[in-house]
XYZ file of N, CA, C and O in Angstrom:
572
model
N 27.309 -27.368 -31.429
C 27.292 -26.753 -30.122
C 25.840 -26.550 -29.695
O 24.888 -26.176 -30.380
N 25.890 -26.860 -28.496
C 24.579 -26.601 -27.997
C 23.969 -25.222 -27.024
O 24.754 -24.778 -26.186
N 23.006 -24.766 -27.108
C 23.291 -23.570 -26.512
C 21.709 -24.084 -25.323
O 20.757 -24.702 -25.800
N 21.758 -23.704 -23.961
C 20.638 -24.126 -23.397
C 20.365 -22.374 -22.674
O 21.212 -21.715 -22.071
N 19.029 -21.996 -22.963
C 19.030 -20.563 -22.549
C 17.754 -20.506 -21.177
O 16.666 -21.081 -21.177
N 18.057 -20.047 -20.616
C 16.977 -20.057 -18.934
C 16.837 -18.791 -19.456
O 17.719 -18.150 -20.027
N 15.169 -18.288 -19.143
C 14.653 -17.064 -18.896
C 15.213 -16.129 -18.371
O 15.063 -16.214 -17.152
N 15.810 -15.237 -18.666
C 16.897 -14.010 -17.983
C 16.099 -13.444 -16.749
O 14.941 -13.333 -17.152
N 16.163 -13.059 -15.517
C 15.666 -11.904 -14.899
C 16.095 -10.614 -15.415
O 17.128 -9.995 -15.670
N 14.547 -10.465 -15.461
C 14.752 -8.596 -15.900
C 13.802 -7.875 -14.747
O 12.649 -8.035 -14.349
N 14.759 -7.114 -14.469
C 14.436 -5.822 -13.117
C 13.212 -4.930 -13.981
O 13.270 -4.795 -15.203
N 12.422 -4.517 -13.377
C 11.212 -3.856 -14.065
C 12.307 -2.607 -13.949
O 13.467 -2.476 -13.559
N 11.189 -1.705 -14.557
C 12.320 0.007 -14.711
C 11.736 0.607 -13.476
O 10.819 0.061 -12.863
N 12.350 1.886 -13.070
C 12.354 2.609 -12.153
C 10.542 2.994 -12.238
O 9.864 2.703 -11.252
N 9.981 3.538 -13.257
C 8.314 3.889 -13.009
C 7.640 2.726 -13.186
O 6.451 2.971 -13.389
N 7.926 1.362 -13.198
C 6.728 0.566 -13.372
C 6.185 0.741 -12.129
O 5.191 0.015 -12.110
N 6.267 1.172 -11.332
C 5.348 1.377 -9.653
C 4.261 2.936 -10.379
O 3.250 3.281 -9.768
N 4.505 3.343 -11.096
C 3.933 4.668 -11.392
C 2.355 4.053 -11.731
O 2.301 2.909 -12.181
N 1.642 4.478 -11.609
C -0.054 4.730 -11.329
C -1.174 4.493 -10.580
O -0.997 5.280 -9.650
N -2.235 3.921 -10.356
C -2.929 3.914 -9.588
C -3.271 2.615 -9.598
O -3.504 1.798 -10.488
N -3.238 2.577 -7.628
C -3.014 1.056 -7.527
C -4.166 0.860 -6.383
O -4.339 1.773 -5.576
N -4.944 -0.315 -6.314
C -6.077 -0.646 -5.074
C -5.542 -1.334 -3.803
O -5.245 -2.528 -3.833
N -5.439 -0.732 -2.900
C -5.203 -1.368 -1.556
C -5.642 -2.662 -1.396
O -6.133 -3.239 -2.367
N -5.562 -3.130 -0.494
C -5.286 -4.892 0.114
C -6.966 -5.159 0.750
O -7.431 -6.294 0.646
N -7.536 -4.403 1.188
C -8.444 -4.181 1.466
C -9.644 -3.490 0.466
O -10.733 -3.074 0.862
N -9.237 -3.485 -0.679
C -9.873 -2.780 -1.416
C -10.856 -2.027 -1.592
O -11.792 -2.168 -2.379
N -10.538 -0.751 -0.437
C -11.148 0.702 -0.074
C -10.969 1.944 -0.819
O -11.834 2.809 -0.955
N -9.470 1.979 -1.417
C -8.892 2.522 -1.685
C -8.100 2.623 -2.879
O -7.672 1.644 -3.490
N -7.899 3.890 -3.222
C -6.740 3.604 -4.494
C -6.032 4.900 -4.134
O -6.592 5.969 -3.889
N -4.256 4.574 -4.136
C -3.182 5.105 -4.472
C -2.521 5.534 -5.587
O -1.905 4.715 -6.268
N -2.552 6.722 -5.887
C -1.514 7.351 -7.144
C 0.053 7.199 -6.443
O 0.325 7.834 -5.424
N 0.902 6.424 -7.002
C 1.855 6.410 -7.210
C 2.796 7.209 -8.416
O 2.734 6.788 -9.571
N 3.402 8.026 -8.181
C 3.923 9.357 -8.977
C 5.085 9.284 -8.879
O 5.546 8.825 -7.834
N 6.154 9.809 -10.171
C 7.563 10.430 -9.247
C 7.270 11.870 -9.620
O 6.488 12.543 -10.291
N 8.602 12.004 -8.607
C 8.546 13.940 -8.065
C 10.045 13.938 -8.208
O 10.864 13.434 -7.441
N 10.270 14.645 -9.417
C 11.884 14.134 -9.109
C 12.984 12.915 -9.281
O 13.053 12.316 -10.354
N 13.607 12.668 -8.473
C 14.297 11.186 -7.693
C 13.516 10.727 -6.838
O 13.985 9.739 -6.275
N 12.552 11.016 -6.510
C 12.247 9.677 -5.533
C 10.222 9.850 -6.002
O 9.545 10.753 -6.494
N 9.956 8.578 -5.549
C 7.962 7.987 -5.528
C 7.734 9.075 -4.334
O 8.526 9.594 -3.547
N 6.119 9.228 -4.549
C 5.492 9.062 -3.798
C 4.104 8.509 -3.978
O 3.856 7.754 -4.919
N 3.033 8.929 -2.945
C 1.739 8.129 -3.310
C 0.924 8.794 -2.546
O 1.213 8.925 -1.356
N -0.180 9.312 -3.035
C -1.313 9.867 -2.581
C -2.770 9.452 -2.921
O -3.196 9.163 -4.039
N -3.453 9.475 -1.751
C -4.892 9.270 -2.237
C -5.481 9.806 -2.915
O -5.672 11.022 -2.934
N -6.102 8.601 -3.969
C -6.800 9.353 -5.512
C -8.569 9.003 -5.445
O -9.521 9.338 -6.150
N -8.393 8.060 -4.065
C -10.333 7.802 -4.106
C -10.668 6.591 -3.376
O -9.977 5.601 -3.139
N -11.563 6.799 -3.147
C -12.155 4.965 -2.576
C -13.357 5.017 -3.052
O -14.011 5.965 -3.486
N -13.786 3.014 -2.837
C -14.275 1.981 -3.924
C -15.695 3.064 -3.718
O -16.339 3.386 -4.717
N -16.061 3.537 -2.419
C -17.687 3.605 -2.409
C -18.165 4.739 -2.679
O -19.350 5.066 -2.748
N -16.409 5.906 -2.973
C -16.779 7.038 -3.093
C -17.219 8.541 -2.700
O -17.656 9.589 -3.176
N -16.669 7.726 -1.123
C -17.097 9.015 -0.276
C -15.562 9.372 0.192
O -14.590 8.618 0.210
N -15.631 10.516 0.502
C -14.277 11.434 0.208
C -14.748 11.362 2.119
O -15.691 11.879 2.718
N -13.771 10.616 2.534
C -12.806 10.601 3.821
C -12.500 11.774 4.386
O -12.179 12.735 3.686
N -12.576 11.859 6.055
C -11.533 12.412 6.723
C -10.312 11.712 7.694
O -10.408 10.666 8.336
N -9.021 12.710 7.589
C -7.870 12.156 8.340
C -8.148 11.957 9.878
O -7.244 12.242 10.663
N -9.598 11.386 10.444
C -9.701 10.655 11.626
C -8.940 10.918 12.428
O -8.974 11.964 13.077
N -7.800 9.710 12.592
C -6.483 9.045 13.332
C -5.715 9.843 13.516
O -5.137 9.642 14.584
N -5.222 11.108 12.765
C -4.534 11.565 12.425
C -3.367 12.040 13.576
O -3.378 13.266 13.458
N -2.536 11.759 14.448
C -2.008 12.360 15.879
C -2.409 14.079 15.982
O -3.018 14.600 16.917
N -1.931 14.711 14.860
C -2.212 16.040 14.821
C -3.820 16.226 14.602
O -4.566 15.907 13.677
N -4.009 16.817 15.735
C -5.570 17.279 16.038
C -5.985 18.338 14.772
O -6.924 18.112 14.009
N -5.420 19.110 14.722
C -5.709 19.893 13.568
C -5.838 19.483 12.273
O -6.427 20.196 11.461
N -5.266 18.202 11.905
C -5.361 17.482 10.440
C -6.244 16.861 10.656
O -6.691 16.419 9.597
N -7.103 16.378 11.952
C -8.128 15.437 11.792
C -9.462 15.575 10.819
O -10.206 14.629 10.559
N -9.677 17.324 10.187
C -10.985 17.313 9.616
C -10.624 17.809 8.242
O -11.405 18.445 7.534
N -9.406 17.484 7.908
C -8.404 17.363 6.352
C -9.325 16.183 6.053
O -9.898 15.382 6.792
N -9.272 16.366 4.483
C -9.983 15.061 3.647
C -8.894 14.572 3.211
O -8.098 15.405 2.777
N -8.474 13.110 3.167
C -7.323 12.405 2.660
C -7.085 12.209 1.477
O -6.024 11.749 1.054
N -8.112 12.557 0.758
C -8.079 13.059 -0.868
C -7.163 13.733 -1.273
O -7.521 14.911 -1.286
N -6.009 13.592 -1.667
C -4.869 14.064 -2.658
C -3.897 14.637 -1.574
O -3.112 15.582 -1.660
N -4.213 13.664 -0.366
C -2.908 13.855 0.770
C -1.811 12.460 0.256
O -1.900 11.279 -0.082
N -0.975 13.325 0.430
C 0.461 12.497 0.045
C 0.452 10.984 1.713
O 0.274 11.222 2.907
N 0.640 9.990 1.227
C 0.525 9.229 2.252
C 2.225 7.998 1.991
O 2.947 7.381 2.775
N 2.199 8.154 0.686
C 3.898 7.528 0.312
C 4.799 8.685 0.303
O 4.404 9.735 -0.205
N 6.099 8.587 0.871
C 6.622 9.505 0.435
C 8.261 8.742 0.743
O 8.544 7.892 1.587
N 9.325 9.539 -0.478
C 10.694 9.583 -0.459
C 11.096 8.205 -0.515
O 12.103 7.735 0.013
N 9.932 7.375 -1.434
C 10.780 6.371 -2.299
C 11.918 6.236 -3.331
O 11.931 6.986 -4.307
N 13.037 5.146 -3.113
C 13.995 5.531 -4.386
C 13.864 4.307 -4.817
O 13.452 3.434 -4.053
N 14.238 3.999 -6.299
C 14.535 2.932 -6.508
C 15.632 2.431 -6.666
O 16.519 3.192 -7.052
N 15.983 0.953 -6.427
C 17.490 0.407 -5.741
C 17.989 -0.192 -7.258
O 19.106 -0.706 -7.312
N 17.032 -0.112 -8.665
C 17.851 -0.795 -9.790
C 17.422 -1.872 -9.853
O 17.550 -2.259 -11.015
N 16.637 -3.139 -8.801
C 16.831 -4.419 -8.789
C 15.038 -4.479 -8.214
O 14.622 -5.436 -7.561
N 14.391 -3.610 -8.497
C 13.183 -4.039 -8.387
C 12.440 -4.114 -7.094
O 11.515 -4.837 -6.724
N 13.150 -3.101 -6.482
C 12.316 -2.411 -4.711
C 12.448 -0.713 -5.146
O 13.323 -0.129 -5.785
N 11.275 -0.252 -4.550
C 11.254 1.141 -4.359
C 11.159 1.178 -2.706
O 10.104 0.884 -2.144
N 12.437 1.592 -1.915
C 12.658 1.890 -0.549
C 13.270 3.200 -0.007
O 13.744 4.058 -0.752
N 13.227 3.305 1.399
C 13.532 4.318 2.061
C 12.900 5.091 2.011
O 13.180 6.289 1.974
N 11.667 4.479 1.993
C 10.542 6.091 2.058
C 9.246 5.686 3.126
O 9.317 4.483 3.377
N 8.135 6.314 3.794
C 7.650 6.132 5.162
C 6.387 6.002 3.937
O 6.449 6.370 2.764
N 5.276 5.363 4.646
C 4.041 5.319 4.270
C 3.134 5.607 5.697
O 3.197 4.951 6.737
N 2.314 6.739 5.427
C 1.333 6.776 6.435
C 0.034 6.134 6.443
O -0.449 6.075 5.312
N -0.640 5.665 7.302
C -1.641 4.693 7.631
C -2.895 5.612 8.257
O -2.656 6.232 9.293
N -3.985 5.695 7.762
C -4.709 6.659 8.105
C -5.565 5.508 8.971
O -6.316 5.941 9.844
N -5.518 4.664 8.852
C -6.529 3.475 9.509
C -6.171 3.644 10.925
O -7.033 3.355 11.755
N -4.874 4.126 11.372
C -4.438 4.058 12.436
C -3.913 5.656 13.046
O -4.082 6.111 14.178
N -3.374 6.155 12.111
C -2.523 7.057 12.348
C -0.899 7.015 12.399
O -0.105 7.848 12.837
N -0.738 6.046 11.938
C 1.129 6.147 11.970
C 1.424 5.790 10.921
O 0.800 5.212 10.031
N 2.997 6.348 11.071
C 3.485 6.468 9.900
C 4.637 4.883 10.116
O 5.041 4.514 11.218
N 5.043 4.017 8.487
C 5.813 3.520 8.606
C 7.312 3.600 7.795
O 7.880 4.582 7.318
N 7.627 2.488 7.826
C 8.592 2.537 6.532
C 7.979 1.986 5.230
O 6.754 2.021 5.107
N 8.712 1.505 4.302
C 7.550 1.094 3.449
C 8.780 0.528 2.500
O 9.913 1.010 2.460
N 8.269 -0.666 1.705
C 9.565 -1.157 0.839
C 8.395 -1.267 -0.608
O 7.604 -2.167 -0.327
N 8.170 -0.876 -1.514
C 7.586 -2.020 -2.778
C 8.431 -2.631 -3.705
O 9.519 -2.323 -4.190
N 7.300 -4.021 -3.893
C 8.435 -4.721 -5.031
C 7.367 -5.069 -5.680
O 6.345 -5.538 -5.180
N 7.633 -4.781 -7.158
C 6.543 -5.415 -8.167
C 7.102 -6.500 -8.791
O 8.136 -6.874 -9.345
N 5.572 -6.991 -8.355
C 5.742 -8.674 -8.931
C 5.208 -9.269 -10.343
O 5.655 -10.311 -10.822
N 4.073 -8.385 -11.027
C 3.931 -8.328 -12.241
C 3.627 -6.912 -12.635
O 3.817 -5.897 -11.966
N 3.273 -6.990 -13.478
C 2.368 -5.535 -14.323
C 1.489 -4.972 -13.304
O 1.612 -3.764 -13.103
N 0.615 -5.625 -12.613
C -0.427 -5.289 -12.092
C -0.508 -5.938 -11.043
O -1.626 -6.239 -10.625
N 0.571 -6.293 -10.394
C 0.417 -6.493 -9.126
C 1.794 -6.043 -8.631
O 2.766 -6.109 -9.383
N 1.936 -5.375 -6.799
C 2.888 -5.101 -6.040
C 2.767 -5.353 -4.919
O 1.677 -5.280 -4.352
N 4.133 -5.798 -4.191
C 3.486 -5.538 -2.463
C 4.410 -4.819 -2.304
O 5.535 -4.480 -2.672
N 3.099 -4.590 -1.221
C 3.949 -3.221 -0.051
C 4.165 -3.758 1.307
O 3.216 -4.216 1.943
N 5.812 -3.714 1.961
C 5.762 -4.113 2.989
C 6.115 -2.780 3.392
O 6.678 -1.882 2.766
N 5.572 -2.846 4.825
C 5.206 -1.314 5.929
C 5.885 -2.238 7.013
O 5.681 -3.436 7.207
N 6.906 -1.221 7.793
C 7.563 -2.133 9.282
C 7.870 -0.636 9.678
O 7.868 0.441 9.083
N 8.287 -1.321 11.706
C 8.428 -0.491 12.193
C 10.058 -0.697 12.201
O 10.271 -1.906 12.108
N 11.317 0.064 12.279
C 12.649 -0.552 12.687
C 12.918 -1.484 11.551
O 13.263 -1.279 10.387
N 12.540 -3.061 12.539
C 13.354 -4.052 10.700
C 12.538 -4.343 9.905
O 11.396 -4.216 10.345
N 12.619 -4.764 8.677
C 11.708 -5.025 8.205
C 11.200 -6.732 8.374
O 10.290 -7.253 7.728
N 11.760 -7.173 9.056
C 11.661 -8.526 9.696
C 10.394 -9.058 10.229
O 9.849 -10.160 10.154
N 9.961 -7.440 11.037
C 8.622 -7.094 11.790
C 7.594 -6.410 11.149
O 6.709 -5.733 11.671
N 7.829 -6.693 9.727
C 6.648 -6.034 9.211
C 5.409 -6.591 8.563
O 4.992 -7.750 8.559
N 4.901 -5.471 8.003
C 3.340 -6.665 7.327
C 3.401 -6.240 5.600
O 3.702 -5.129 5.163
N 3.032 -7.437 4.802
C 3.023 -7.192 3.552
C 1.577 -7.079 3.003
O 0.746 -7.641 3.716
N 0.977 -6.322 1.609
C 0.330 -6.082 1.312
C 0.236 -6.248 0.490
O 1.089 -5.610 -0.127
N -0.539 -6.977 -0.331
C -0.733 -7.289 -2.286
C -1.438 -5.984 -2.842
O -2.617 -6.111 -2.509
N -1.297 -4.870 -3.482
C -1.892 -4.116 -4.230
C -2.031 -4.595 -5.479
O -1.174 -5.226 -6.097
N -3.477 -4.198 -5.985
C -3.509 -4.412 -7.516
C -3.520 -3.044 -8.132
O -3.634 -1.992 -7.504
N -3.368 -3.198 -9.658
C -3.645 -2.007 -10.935
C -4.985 -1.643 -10.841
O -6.061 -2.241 -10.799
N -4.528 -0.256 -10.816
C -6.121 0.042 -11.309
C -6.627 0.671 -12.465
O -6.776 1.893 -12.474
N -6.916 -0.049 -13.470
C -7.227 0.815 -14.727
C -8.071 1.892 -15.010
O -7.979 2.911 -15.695
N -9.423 1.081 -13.866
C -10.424 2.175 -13.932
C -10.200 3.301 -13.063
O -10.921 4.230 -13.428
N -9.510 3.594 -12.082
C -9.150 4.823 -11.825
C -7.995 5.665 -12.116
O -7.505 6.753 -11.813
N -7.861 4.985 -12.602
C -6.523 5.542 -13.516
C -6.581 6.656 -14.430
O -5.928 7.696 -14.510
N -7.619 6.125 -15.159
C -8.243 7.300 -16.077
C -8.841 8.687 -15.997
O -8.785 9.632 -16.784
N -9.742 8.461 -14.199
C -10.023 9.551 -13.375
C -8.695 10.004 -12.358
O -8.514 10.790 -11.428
N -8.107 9.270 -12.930
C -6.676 10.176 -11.388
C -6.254 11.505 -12.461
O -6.316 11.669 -13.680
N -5.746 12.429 -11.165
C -5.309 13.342 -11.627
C -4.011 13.779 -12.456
O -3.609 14.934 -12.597
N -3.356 12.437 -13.054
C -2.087 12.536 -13.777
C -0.751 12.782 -12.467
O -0.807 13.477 -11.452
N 0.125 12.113 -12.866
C 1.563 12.282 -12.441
C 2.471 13.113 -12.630
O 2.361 14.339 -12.599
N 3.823 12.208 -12.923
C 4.205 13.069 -13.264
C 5.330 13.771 -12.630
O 5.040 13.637 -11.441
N 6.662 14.575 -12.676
C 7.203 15.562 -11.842
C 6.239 16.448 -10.979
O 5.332 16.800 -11.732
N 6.100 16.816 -10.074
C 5.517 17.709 -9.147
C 6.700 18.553 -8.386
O 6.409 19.392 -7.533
């Protein structure tokens, strides 16, 4: 008997999205955390080191908030099959908030698609791992 075996798909687990990851633009790095049942993601730093303000922000009063350890992912779940969805990501580049889907594609790499309505209309984003800030992030974790 012959047995012919194809590479199985295997769904990563619910925290492989968990740590700190570099934006698409690589300004930035995101802590990705769970809290509970569901992700979120907050700013843990950028590349040049200068600690930001929330600019864009619609609310006038958050504009002179530093985006440093502001929650900017929030009320991700994971679906079992390798998306963390249903949760909004805010955009400080702009000021709005979207939806947000991730799917990891290896160890150290994910995208993030952000849409408004479908996700048909949205834009995707390659994030990488970040090891070296990883070590300086402030830990995860339940919150």
């Amino acid at each position: 008997m012959l047995f012919v075996s194809a590479p199985a798909y295997s769904a990563p687990a619910a925290d492989a999205v968990v740590g700190v990851w570099l934006d698409a633009d690589k300004r930035g790095y995101v802590e990705i955390y769970r809290a509970g049942d569901v992700y979120q993601g907050r700013v843990a730093g950028s590349t040049d080191g200068v600690v930001k303000n929330d600019v864009k922000n619609p609310v006038s009063e958050k504009r002179k908030k530093t985006l440093l350890g502001q929650d900017i992912i929030k009320g991700l779940t994971f679906n079992g099959q390798g998306h963390w969805q249903g949760g909004t990501i805010y955009n400080p580049d702009d000021g709005n908030t979207y939806s947000v889907r991730l799917t990891i594609i290896d160890a150290n790499t994910l995208d993030l698609h952000g849409y408004l309505g479908v996700p048909l209309f949205g834009m995707t984003q390659r994030w990488t791992r970040s090891t070296e800030m990883s070590a300086r992030a402030s830990g995860g974790g339940d919150r």
